[in-house]
Amino acid sequence: MSALPQSLQSYALVLQDPLIGSFFSMLLYGVLCVQVFIYFQTYPDDHVPLKYLVAIIWIVESVHTGFLISANNSYLINGFGNLVLLTQISWDLLVSFEISFVVIFIVNLFFTWRVWVFCKKVWAVCLLLFLSIARYVISTVAIALGFYYSTWASFKDHAYLPLTITLGIAVFEDASMALILAYYLHEKRTQRSTQLITRLLTYVVGTGALTSIIAIMELISILASPNTLLYIAFALVLVRLYANSALLSLNLRQYQRKPRGEDSLPLSSNSKISSTTYC
């Protein structure tokens, strides 16, 4: 078989990273669908707001997947081999990124509410809310710049700064949320609840570390390879990790319920919380 022409080789290399990211993103979307099914089968008596939260996350993620498929179709099918099209940013790709920012914002609000329910610290909630809002606003500004300049070269010159700031905020926010919860979980530990606390700490630190690592890898890819689309692969995976972590925190409750006779985890002087309420 003869080798591809040089132009098509370049075309394939440019789109390689977004395509790989799309594959992993679709895989994690399938995991999310399974988690949604498990949630509604396992917790039919959950509070209505939680059911709405799960439904909204699944619907928005489904819409995000649709725009992602449309973007891949534009570059790889309808515009295959079109090097001029390769220099332009597809509008459906930009829309998919904006939807991903909405998903991350919703999930972060859920995690912030979880921090409030557990530790009742106003300063912690205000900090996390500020970081979530700042992250969403700055990332939306980057998307608006993408619509305005419409080419990858201009996008790199004008939007990489807000993107790097957004990723820096993401790392700090995920680490702060995990540290705050870990600290107050440790403070509320009792001899009879040690096993429960250990399971919760493992989940909190693990999910926060995973999203932080992917965000750091995305940030490094932007700084180290500004002329490639490597960062898109990490961005497509990151949004799925946030959505799956929210569903996982809800579905794990059946495995984190306290053994008979084990103490509940106190939230305040007049309330208690078990792992079911916490997650």
PDB file of C-alpha atoms in Angstrom:
ATOM      1  CA  MET A   1       0.000   0.000   0.000  1.00  0.00           C
ATOM      2  CA  SER A   2       1.414   3.359  -0.971  1.00  0.00           C
ATOM      3  CA  ALA A   3       2.104   5.941   1.665  1.00  0.00           C
ATOM      4  CA  LEU A   4      -0.320   8.783   2.215  1.00  0.00           C
ATOM      5  CA  PRO A   5       0.490  12.103   0.540  1.00  0.00           C
ATOM      6  CA  GLN A   6       2.393  14.507   2.780  1.00  0.00           C
ATOM      7  CA  SER A   7      -0.625  16.816   3.086  1.00  0.00           C
ATOM      8  CA  LEU A   8      -2.859  13.989   4.329  1.00  0.00           C
ATOM      9  CA  GLN A   9      -0.161  12.825   6.750  1.00  0.00           C
ATOM     10  CA  SER A  10      -0.056  16.316   8.252  1.00  0.00           C
ATOM     11  CA  TYR A  11      -3.846  16.402   8.367  1.00  0.00           C
ATOM     12  CA  ALA A  12      -3.952  13.068  10.210  1.00  0.00           C
ATOM     13  CA  LEU A  13      -1.262  14.074  12.693  1.00  0.00           C
ATOM     14  CA  VAL A  14      -3.054  17.302  13.626  1.00  0.00           C
ATOM     15  CA  LEU A  15      -6.347  15.509  14.319  1.00  0.00           C
ATOM     16  CA  GLN A  16      -4.792  12.493  16.016  1.00  0.00           C
ATOM     17  CA  ASP A  17      -4.891  13.882  19.564  1.00  0.00           C
ATOM     18  CA  PRO A  18      -8.507  15.154  19.442  1.00  0.00           C
ATOM     19  CA  LEU A  19      -9.617  11.829  17.948  1.00  0.00           C
ATOM     20  CA  ILE A  20      -7.920   9.806  20.703  1.00  0.00           C
ATOM     21  CA  GLY A  21      -9.446  12.120  23.304  1.00  0.00           C
ATOM     22  CA  SER A  22     -12.853  11.615  21.698  1.00  0.00           C
ATOM     23  CA  PHE A  23     -12.499   7.830  21.946  1.00  0.00           C
ATOM     24  CA  PHE A  24     -11.749   7.961  25.677  1.00  0.00           C
ATOM     25  CA  SER A  25     -14.470  10.561  26.175  1.00  0.00           C
ATOM     26  CA  MET A  26     -17.040   8.292  24.519  1.00  0.00           C
ATOM     27  CA  LEU A  27     -15.865   5.387  26.666  1.00  0.00           C
ATOM     28  CA  LEU A  28     -16.349   7.429  29.845  1.00  0.00           C
ATOM     29  CA  TYR A  29     -19.741   8.585  28.579  1.00  0.00           C
ATOM     30  CA  GLY A  30     -20.752   4.923  28.406  1.00  0.00           C
ATOM     31  CA  VAL A  31     -19.585   4.493  31.999  1.00  0.00           C
ATOM     32  CA  LEU A  32     -21.674   7.523  32.953  1.00  0.00           C
ATOM     33  CA  CYS A  33     -24.787   6.018  31.344  1.00  0.00           C
ATOM     34  CA  VAL A  34     -24.272   2.817  33.336  1.00  0.00           C
ATOM     35  CA  GLN A  35     -23.889   4.852  36.518  1.00  0.00           C
ATOM     36  CA  VAL A  36     -27.096   6.768  35.814  1.00  0.00           C
ATOM     37  CA  PHE A  37     -28.955   3.480  35.315  1.00  0.00           C
ATOM     38  CA  ILE A  38     -27.512   2.060  38.561  1.00  0.00           C
ATOM     39  CA  TYR A  39     -28.458   5.221  40.448  1.00  0.00           C
ATOM     40  CA  PHE A  40     -32.128   5.210  39.452  1.00  0.00           C
ATOM     41  CA  GLN A  41     -32.355   1.465  40.070  1.00  0.00           C
ATOM     42  CA  THR A  42     -30.664   1.595  43.470  1.00  0.00           C
ATOM     43  CA  TYR A  43     -31.985   4.848  44.945  1.00  0.00           C
ATOM     44  CA  PRO A  44     -35.613   5.279  43.806  1.00  0.00           C
ATOM     45  CA  ASP A  45     -36.459   6.987  47.123  1.00  0.00           C
ATOM     46  CA  ASP A  46     -33.742   9.656  46.914  1.00  0.00           C
ATOM     47  CA  HIS A  47     -34.655  13.304  47.310  1.00  0.00           C
ATOM     48  CA  VAL A  48     -36.076  14.867  44.149  1.00  0.00           C
ATOM     49  CA  PRO A  49     -33.284  17.493  43.833  1.00  0.00           C
ATOM     50  CA  LEU A  50     -30.690  14.711  43.668  1.00  0.00           C
ATOM     51  CA  LYS A  51     -32.691  12.933  40.961  1.00  0.00           C
ATOM     52  CA  TYR A  52     -32.923  16.176  39.000  1.00  0.00           C
ATOM     53  CA  LEU A  53     -29.168  16.678  39.405  1.00  0.00           C
ATOM     54  CA  VAL A  54     -28.406  13.232  37.985  1.00  0.00           C
ATOM     55  CA  ALA A  55     -30.869  13.735  35.125  1.00  0.00           C
ATOM     56  CA  ILE A  56     -29.444  17.154  34.258  1.00  0.00           C
ATOM     57  CA  ILE A  57     -25.864  15.866  34.263  1.00  0.00           C
ATOM     58  CA  TRP A  58     -26.822  12.966  31.984  1.00  0.00           C
ATOM     59  CA  ILE A  59     -28.834  15.160  29.581  1.00  0.00           C
ATOM     60  CA  VAL A  60     -26.132  17.825  29.307  1.00  0.00           C
ATOM     61  CA  GLU A  61     -23.425  15.189  28.861  1.00  0.00           C
ATOM     62  CA  SER A  62     -25.519  13.551  26.130  1.00  0.00           C
ATOM     63  CA  VAL A  63     -25.837  16.880  24.324  1.00  0.00           C
ATOM     64  CA  HIS A  64     -22.083  17.381  24.734  1.00  0.00           C
ATOM     65  CA  THR A  65     -21.490  13.966  23.151  1.00  0.00           C
ATOM     66  CA  GLY A  66     -23.723  14.891  20.216  1.00  0.00           C
ATOM     67  CA  PHE A  67     -21.762  18.068  19.468  1.00  0.00           C
ATOM     68  CA  LEU A  68     -18.485  16.158  19.861  1.00  0.00           C
ATOM     69  CA  ILE A  69     -19.638  13.620  17.253  1.00  0.00           C
ATOM     70  CA  SER A  70     -20.692  16.491  14.986  1.00  0.00           C
ATOM     71  CA  ALA A  71     -17.257  18.128  15.323  1.00  0.00           C
ATOM     72  CA  ASN A  72     -15.456  14.886  14.453  1.00  0.00           C
ATOM     73  CA  ASN A  73     -17.769  14.431  11.482  1.00  0.00           C
ATOM     74  CA  SER A  74     -16.987  17.952  10.253  1.00  0.00           C
ATOM     75  CA  TYR A  75     -13.218  17.435  10.329  1.00  0.00           C
ATOM     76  CA  LEU A  76     -12.872  13.739   9.494  1.00  0.00           C
ATOM     77  CA  ILE A  77     -15.775  13.040   7.110  1.00  0.00           C
ATOM     78  CA  ASN A  78     -17.243  16.137   5.485  1.00  0.00           C
ATOM     79  CA  GLY A  79     -13.944  18.010   5.427  1.00  0.00           C
ATOM     80  CA  PHE A  80     -11.516  15.110   5.063  1.00  0.00           C
ATOM     81  CA  GLY A  81      -8.252  16.287   3.514  1.00  0.00           C
ATOM     82  CA  ASN A  82      -9.356  19.938   3.536  1.00  0.00           C
ATOM     83  CA  LEU A  83      -6.282  21.687   4.929  1.00  0.00           C
ATOM     84  CA  VAL A  84      -8.042  25.051   4.915  1.00  0.00           C
ATOM     85  CA  LEU A  85     -10.771  23.664   7.157  1.00  0.00           C
ATOM     86  CA  LEU A  86      -8.084  22.312   9.457  1.00  0.00           C
ATOM     87  CA  THR A  87      -6.924  25.843  10.254  1.00  0.00           C
ATOM     88  CA  GLN A  88     -10.425  26.843  11.393  1.00  0.00           C
ATOM     89  CA  ILE A  89     -12.178  26.075  14.668  1.00  0.00           C
ATOM     90  CA  SER A  90     -15.397  24.161  14.174  1.00  0.00           C
ATOM     91  CA  TRP A  91     -18.342  25.879  15.824  1.00  0.00           C
ATOM     92  CA  ASP A  92     -19.703  22.587  17.157  1.00  0.00           C
ATOM     93  CA  LEU A  93     -16.365  21.858  18.836  1.00  0.00           C
ATOM     94  CA  LEU A  94     -16.547  25.233  20.600  1.00  0.00           C
ATOM     95  CA  VAL A  95     -20.125  24.518  21.667  1.00  0.00           C
ATOM     96  CA  SER A  96     -19.080  21.138  23.046  1.00  0.00           C
ATOM     97  CA  PHE A  97     -16.384  22.831  25.129  1.00  0.00           C
ATOM     98  CA  GLU A  98     -18.831  25.398  26.480  1.00  0.00           C
ATOM     99  CA  ILE A  99     -21.202  22.582  27.439  1.00  0.00           C
ATOM    100  CA  SER A 100     -18.335  20.809  29.189  1.00  0.00           C
ATOM    101  CA  PHE A 101     -17.690  23.951  31.237  1.00  0.00           C
ATOM    102  CA  VAL A 102     -21.353  23.979  32.229  1.00  0.00           C
ATOM    103  CA  VAL A 103     -21.111  20.346  33.363  1.00  0.00           C
ATOM    104  CA  ILE A 104     -17.990  21.044  35.412  1.00  0.00           C
ATOM    105  CA  PHE A 105     -19.668  24.084  36.987  1.00  0.00           C
ATOM    106  CA  ILE A 106     -22.743  22.033  37.965  1.00  0.00           C
ATOM    107  CA  VAL A 107     -20.622  19.244  39.430  1.00  0.00           C
ATOM    108  CA  ASN A 108     -18.499  21.710  41.384  1.00  0.00           C
ATOM    109  CA  LEU A 109     -21.649  23.297  42.822  1.00  0.00           C
ATOM    110  CA  PHE A 110     -22.739  19.827  43.936  1.00  0.00           C
ATOM    111  CA  PHE A 111     -19.374  19.183  45.579  1.00  0.00           C
ATOM    112  CA  THR A 112     -19.492  22.615  47.239  1.00  0.00           C
ATOM    113  CA  TRP A 113     -22.931  21.795  48.639  1.00  0.00           C
ATOM    114  CA  ARG A 114     -21.478  18.546  49.921  1.00  0.00           C
ATOM    115  CA  VAL A 115     -18.744  20.487  51.738  1.00  0.00           C
ATOM    116  CA  TRP A 116     -21.397  22.732  53.322  1.00  0.00           C
ATOM    117  CA  VAL A 117     -23.532  19.775  54.431  1.00  0.00           C
ATOM    118  CA  PHE A 118     -20.568  18.112  56.023  1.00  0.00           C
ATOM    119  CA  CYS A 119     -18.521  20.872  57.683  1.00  0.00           C
ATOM    120  CA  LYS A 120     -20.819  23.962  57.733  1.00  0.00           C
ATOM    121  CA  LYS A 121     -17.861  26.318  57.166  1.00  0.00           C
ATOM    122  CA  VAL A 122     -18.866  29.557  55.433  1.00  0.00           C
ATOM    123  CA  TRP A 123     -15.298  30.444  54.465  1.00  0.00           C
ATOM    124  CA  ALA A 124     -14.798  27.096  52.721  1.00  0.00           C
ATOM    125  CA  VAL A 125     -18.048  27.380  50.769  1.00  0.00           C
ATOM    126  CA  CYS A 126     -17.311  30.992  49.759  1.00  0.00           C
ATOM    127  CA  LEU A 127     -13.822  30.030  48.585  1.00  0.00           C
ATOM    128  CA  LEU A 128     -15.083  27.104  46.507  1.00  0.00           C
ATOM    129  CA  LEU A 129     -17.956  29.125  45.057  1.00  0.00           C
ATOM    130  CA  PHE A 130     -15.575  31.920  44.062  1.00  0.00           C
ATOM    131  CA  LEU A 131     -13.219  29.459  42.381  1.00  0.00           C
ATOM    132  CA  SER A 132     -16.069  27.696  40.552  1.00  0.00           C
ATOM    133  CA  ILE A 133     -17.574  30.940  39.251  1.00  0.00           C
ATOM    134  CA  ALA A 134     -14.181  32.369  38.273  1.00  0.00           C
ATOM    135  CA  ARG A 135     -13.289  29.163  36.465  1.00  0.00           C
ATOM    136  CA  TYR A 136     -16.532  29.131  34.501  1.00  0.00           C
ATOM    137  CA  VAL A 137     -16.414  32.824  33.578  1.00  0.00           C
ATOM    138  CA  ILE A 138     -12.783  32.776  32.419  1.00  0.00           C
ATOM    139  CA  SER A 139     -13.250  29.572  30.417  1.00  0.00           C
ATOM    140  CA  THR A 140     -16.355  31.052  28.756  1.00  0.00           C
ATOM    141  CA  VAL A 141     -14.308  34.102  27.797  1.00  0.00           C
ATOM    142  CA  ALA A 142     -11.843  31.748  26.077  1.00  0.00           C
ATOM    143  CA  ILE A 143     -14.686  30.138  24.119  1.00  0.00           C
ATOM    144  CA  ALA A 144     -16.016  33.558  23.116  1.00  0.00           C
ATOM    145  CA  LEU A 145     -12.556  34.392  21.781  1.00  0.00           C
ATOM    146  CA  GLY A 146     -12.651  31.168  19.773  1.00  0.00           C
ATOM    147  CA  PHE A 147     -15.919  32.214  18.136  1.00  0.00           C
ATOM    148  CA  TYR A 148     -14.550  35.687  17.438  1.00  0.00           C
ATOM    149  CA  TYR A 149     -11.198  34.742  15.895  1.00  0.00           C
ATOM    150  CA  SER A 150     -12.344  31.369  14.435  1.00  0.00           C
ATOM    151  CA  THR A 151      -8.851  30.104  13.524  1.00  0.00           C
ATOM    152  CA  TRP A 152      -6.500  28.001  15.646  1.00  0.00           C
ATOM    153  CA  ALA A 153      -3.598  30.394  15.149  1.00  0.00           C
ATOM    154  CA  SER A 154      -5.540  33.430  16.393  1.00  0.00           C
ATOM    155  CA  PHE A 155      -7.100  31.350  19.166  1.00  0.00           C
ATOM    156  CA  LYS A 156      -3.634  30.374  20.370  1.00  0.00           C
ATOM    157  CA  ASP A 157      -2.476  33.993  20.420  1.00  0.00           C
ATOM    158  CA  HIS A 158      -5.487  35.350  22.311  1.00  0.00           C
ATOM    159  CA  ALA A 159      -7.146  32.530  24.270  1.00  0.00           C
ATOM    160  CA  TYR A 160      -4.281  30.465  25.675  1.00  0.00           C
ATOM    161  CA  LEU A 161      -3.806  32.880  28.583  1.00  0.00           C
ATOM    162  CA  PRO A 162      -7.384  32.547  29.915  1.00  0.00           C
ATOM    163  CA  LEU A 163      -7.183  28.780  29.312  1.00  0.00           C
ATOM    164  CA  THR A 164      -4.014  28.453  31.386  1.00  0.00           C
ATOM    165  CA  ILE A 165      -5.545  30.593  34.144  1.00  0.00           C
ATOM    166  CA  THR A 166      -8.644  28.377  34.080  1.00  0.00           C
ATOM    167  CA  LEU A 167      -6.579  25.216  34.425  1.00  0.00           C
ATOM    168  CA  GLY A 168      -4.564  26.742  37.256  1.00  0.00           C
ATOM    169  CA  ILE A 169      -7.803  27.538  39.068  1.00  0.00           C
ATOM    170  CA  ALA A 170      -9.030  23.988  38.363  1.00  0.00           C
ATOM    171  CA  VAL A 171      -5.993  22.413  40.010  1.00  0.00           C
ATOM    172  CA  PHE A 172      -6.224  24.726  43.014  1.00  0.00           C
ATOM    173  CA  GLU A 173      -9.980  24.191  43.381  1.00  0.00           C
ATOM    174  CA  ASP A 174      -9.825  20.390  43.221  1.00  0.00           C
ATOM    175  CA  ALA A 175      -6.922  20.270  45.659  1.00  0.00           C
ATOM    176  CA  SER A 176      -8.628  22.718  48.036  1.00  0.00           C
ATOM    177  CA  MET A 177     -11.892  20.778  48.021  1.00  0.00           C
ATOM    178  CA  ALA A 178     -10.118  17.493  48.719  1.00  0.00           C
ATOM    179  CA  LEU A 179      -7.975  19.012  51.494  1.00  0.00           C
ATOM    180  CA  ILE A 180     -10.918  20.732  53.178  1.00  0.00           C
ATOM    181  CA  LEU A 181     -12.986  17.550  53.252  1.00  0.00           C
ATOM    182  CA  ALA A 182     -10.003  15.438  54.298  1.00  0.00           C
ATOM    183  CA  TYR A 183      -9.208  17.790  57.181  1.00  0.00           C
ATOM    184  CA  TYR A 184     -12.728  17.865  58.583  1.00  0.00           C
ATOM    185  CA  LEU A 185     -13.180  14.134  58.062  1.00  0.00           C
ATOM    186  CA  HIS A 186     -10.038  13.604  60.114  1.00  0.00           C
ATOM    187  CA  GLU A 187     -11.223  16.035  62.782  1.00  0.00           C
ATOM    188  CA  LYS A 188     -14.559  14.218  63.163  1.00  0.00           C
ATOM    189  CA  ARG A 189     -12.982  10.787  63.323  1.00  0.00           C
ATOM    190  CA  THR A 190     -13.880   8.621  66.290  1.00  0.00           C
ATOM    191  CA  GLN A 191     -12.656   5.205  67.263  1.00  0.00           C
ATOM    192  CA  ARG A 192     -15.874   3.563  66.090  1.00  0.00           C
ATOM    193  CA  SER A 193     -16.021   5.464  62.785  1.00  0.00           C
ATOM    194  CA  THR A 194     -12.393   5.007  61.724  1.00  0.00           C
ATOM    195  CA  GLN A 195     -13.215   2.477  59.018  1.00  0.00           C
ATOM    196  CA  LEU A 196     -15.916   4.694  57.523  1.00  0.00           C
ATOM    197  CA  ILE A 197     -13.639   7.743  57.628  1.00  0.00           C
ATOM    198  CA  THR A 198     -10.878   5.812  55.877  1.00  0.00           C
ATOM    199  CA  ARG A 199     -13.211   4.837  53.028  1.00  0.00           C
ATOM    200  CA  LEU A 200     -14.454   8.413  52.642  1.00  0.00           C
ATOM    201  CA  LEU A 201     -10.930   9.841  52.726  1.00  0.00           C
ATOM    202  CA  THR A 202      -9.818   7.390  50.060  1.00  0.00           C
ATOM    203  CA  TYR A 203     -12.673   8.454  47.783  1.00  0.00           C
ATOM    204  CA  VAL A 204     -12.284  12.205  48.397  1.00  0.00           C
ATOM    205  CA  VAL A 205      -8.520  12.302  47.920  1.00  0.00           C
ATOM    206  CA  GLY A 206      -8.629   9.872  44.995  1.00  0.00           C
ATOM    207  CA  THR A 207     -11.196  11.741  42.911  1.00  0.00           C
ATOM    208  CA  GLY A 208      -9.653  15.134  43.648  1.00  0.00           C
ATOM    209  CA  ALA A 209      -6.194  13.871  42.746  1.00  0.00           C
ATOM    210  CA  LEU A 210      -7.393  12.286  39.492  1.00  0.00           C
ATOM    211  CA  THR A 211      -9.083  15.420  38.154  1.00  0.00           C
ATOM    212  CA  SER A 212      -6.129  17.528  39.303  1.00  0.00           C
ATOM    213  CA  ILE A 213      -3.661  15.276  37.482  1.00  0.00           C
ATOM    214  CA  ILE A 214      -5.611  15.463  34.220  1.00  0.00           C
ATOM    215  CA  ALA A 215      -5.914  19.261  34.568  1.00  0.00           C
ATOM    216  CA  ILE A 216      -2.157  19.509  35.186  1.00  0.00           C
ATOM    217  CA  MET A 217      -1.464  17.352  32.125  1.00  0.00           C
ATOM    218  CA  GLU A 218      -3.730  19.595  30.053  1.00  0.00           C
ATOM    219  CA  LEU A 219      -1.926  22.684  31.360  1.00  0.00           C
ATOM    220  CA  ILE A 220       1.482  21.176  30.590  1.00  0.00           C
ATOM    221  CA  SER A 221       0.360  20.238  27.074  1.00  0.00           C
ATOM    222  CA  ILE A 222      -0.730  23.835  26.404  1.00  0.00           C
ATOM    223  CA  LEU A 223       2.546  25.267  27.685  1.00  0.00           C
ATOM    224  CA  ALA A 224       4.868  22.634  26.190  1.00  0.00           C
ATOM    225  CA  SER A 225       3.069  22.051  22.856  1.00  0.00           C
ATOM    226  CA  PRO A 226       1.212  25.266  22.013  1.00  0.00           C
ATOM    227  CA  ASN A 227       1.224  24.469  18.294  1.00  0.00           C
ATOM    228  CA  THR A 228      -0.607  21.153  18.677  1.00  0.00           C
ATOM    229  CA  LEU A 229      -4.099  20.129  19.787  1.00  0.00           C
ATOM    230  CA  LEU A 230      -2.838  17.729  22.453  1.00  0.00           C
ATOM    231  CA  TYR A 231      -4.601  19.670  25.213  1.00  0.00           C
ATOM    232  CA  ILE A 232      -7.981  18.949  23.597  1.00  0.00           C
ATOM    233  CA  ALA A 233      -7.555  15.237  24.326  1.00  0.00           C
ATOM    234  CA  PHE A 234      -7.145  15.915  28.054  1.00  0.00           C
ATOM    235  CA  ALA A 235      -9.999  18.454  28.039  1.00  0.00           C
ATOM    236  CA  LEU A 236     -12.402  15.908  26.547  1.00  0.00           C
ATOM    237  CA  VAL A 237     -11.497  13.354  29.214  1.00  0.00           C
ATOM    238  CA  LEU A 238     -11.592  15.847  32.099  1.00  0.00           C
ATOM    239  CA  VAL A 239     -15.268  16.731  31.750  1.00  0.00           C
ATOM    240  CA  ARG A 240     -16.239  13.037  31.821  1.00  0.00           C
ATOM    241  CA  LEU A 241     -14.213  12.492  34.987  1.00  0.00           C
ATOM    242  CA  TYR A 242     -16.112  15.267  36.762  1.00  0.00           C
ATOM    243  CA  ALA A 243     -19.495  13.881  35.749  1.00  0.00           C
ATOM    244  CA  ASN A 244     -18.527  10.321  36.664  1.00  0.00           C
ATOM    245  CA  SER A 245     -17.106  11.393  40.021  1.00  0.00           C
ATOM    246  CA  ALA A 246     -20.423  13.040  40.942  1.00  0.00           C
ATOM    247  CA  LEU A 247     -22.389   9.898  40.014  1.00  0.00           C
ATOM    248  CA  LEU A 248     -19.840   7.684  41.741  1.00  0.00           C
ATOM    249  CA  SER A 249     -20.189   9.635  44.974  1.00  0.00           C
ATOM    250  CA  LEU A 250     -23.926   8.976  44.894  1.00  0.00           C
ATOM    251  CA  ASN A 251     -23.726   5.322  43.880  1.00  0.00           C
ATOM    252  CA  LEU A 252     -21.075   4.414  46.453  1.00  0.00           C
ATOM    253  CA  ARG A 253     -23.419   5.184  49.323  1.00  0.00           C
ATOM    254  CA  GLN A 254     -24.684   1.600  49.451  1.00  0.00           C
ATOM    255  CA  TYR A 255     -21.111   0.458  50.146  1.00  0.00           C
ATOM    256  CA  GLN A 256     -20.357   3.190  52.675  1.00  0.00           C
ATOM    257  CA  ARG A 257     -23.278   2.719  55.017  1.00  0.00           C
ATOM    258  CA  LYS A 258     -22.115   2.275  58.552  1.00  0.00           C
ATOM    259  CA  PRO A 259     -21.991  -1.165  60.142  1.00  0.00           C
ATOM    260  CA  ARG A 260     -24.490  -1.876  62.882  1.00  0.00           C
ATOM    261  CA  GLY A 261     -23.607   0.021  66.021  1.00  0.00           C
ATOM    262  CA  GLU A 262     -21.123   2.351  64.340  1.00  0.00           C
ATOM    263  CA  ASP A 263     -21.328   6.044  65.180  1.00  0.00           C
ATOM    264  CA  SER A 264     -22.657   8.573  62.696  1.00  0.00           C
ATOM    265  CA  LEU A 265     -20.442  11.391  61.563  1.00  0.00           C
ATOM    266  CA  PRO A 266     -21.464  14.619  63.303  1.00  0.00           C
ATOM    267  CA  LEU A 267     -21.964  17.674  61.166  1.00  0.00           C
ATOM    268  CA  SER A 268     -22.856  20.192  63.811  1.00  0.00           C
ATOM    269  CA  SER A 269     -23.991  20.335  67.397  1.00  0.00           C
ATOM    270  CA  ASN A 270     -27.553  19.435  66.479  1.00  0.00           C
ATOM    271  CA  SER A 271     -27.181  17.133  63.477  1.00  0.00           C
ATOM    272  CA  LYS A 272     -25.501  13.938  62.433  1.00  0.00           C
ATOM    273  CA  ILE A 273     -24.602  12.541  59.063  1.00  0.00           C
ATOM    274  CA  SER A 274     -23.861   9.093  57.817  1.00  0.00           C
ATOM    275  CA  SER A 275     -21.938   8.327  54.661  1.00  0.00           C
ATOM    276  CA  THR A 276     -25.253   8.085  52.862  1.00  0.00           C
ATOM    277  CA  THR A 277     -26.008  11.753  53.483  1.00  0.00           C
ATOM    278  CA  TYR A 278     -22.426  12.851  52.953  1.00  0.00           C
ATOM    279  CA  CYS A 279     -22.021  11.397  49.499  1.00  0.00           C
TER     280      CYS A 279
END
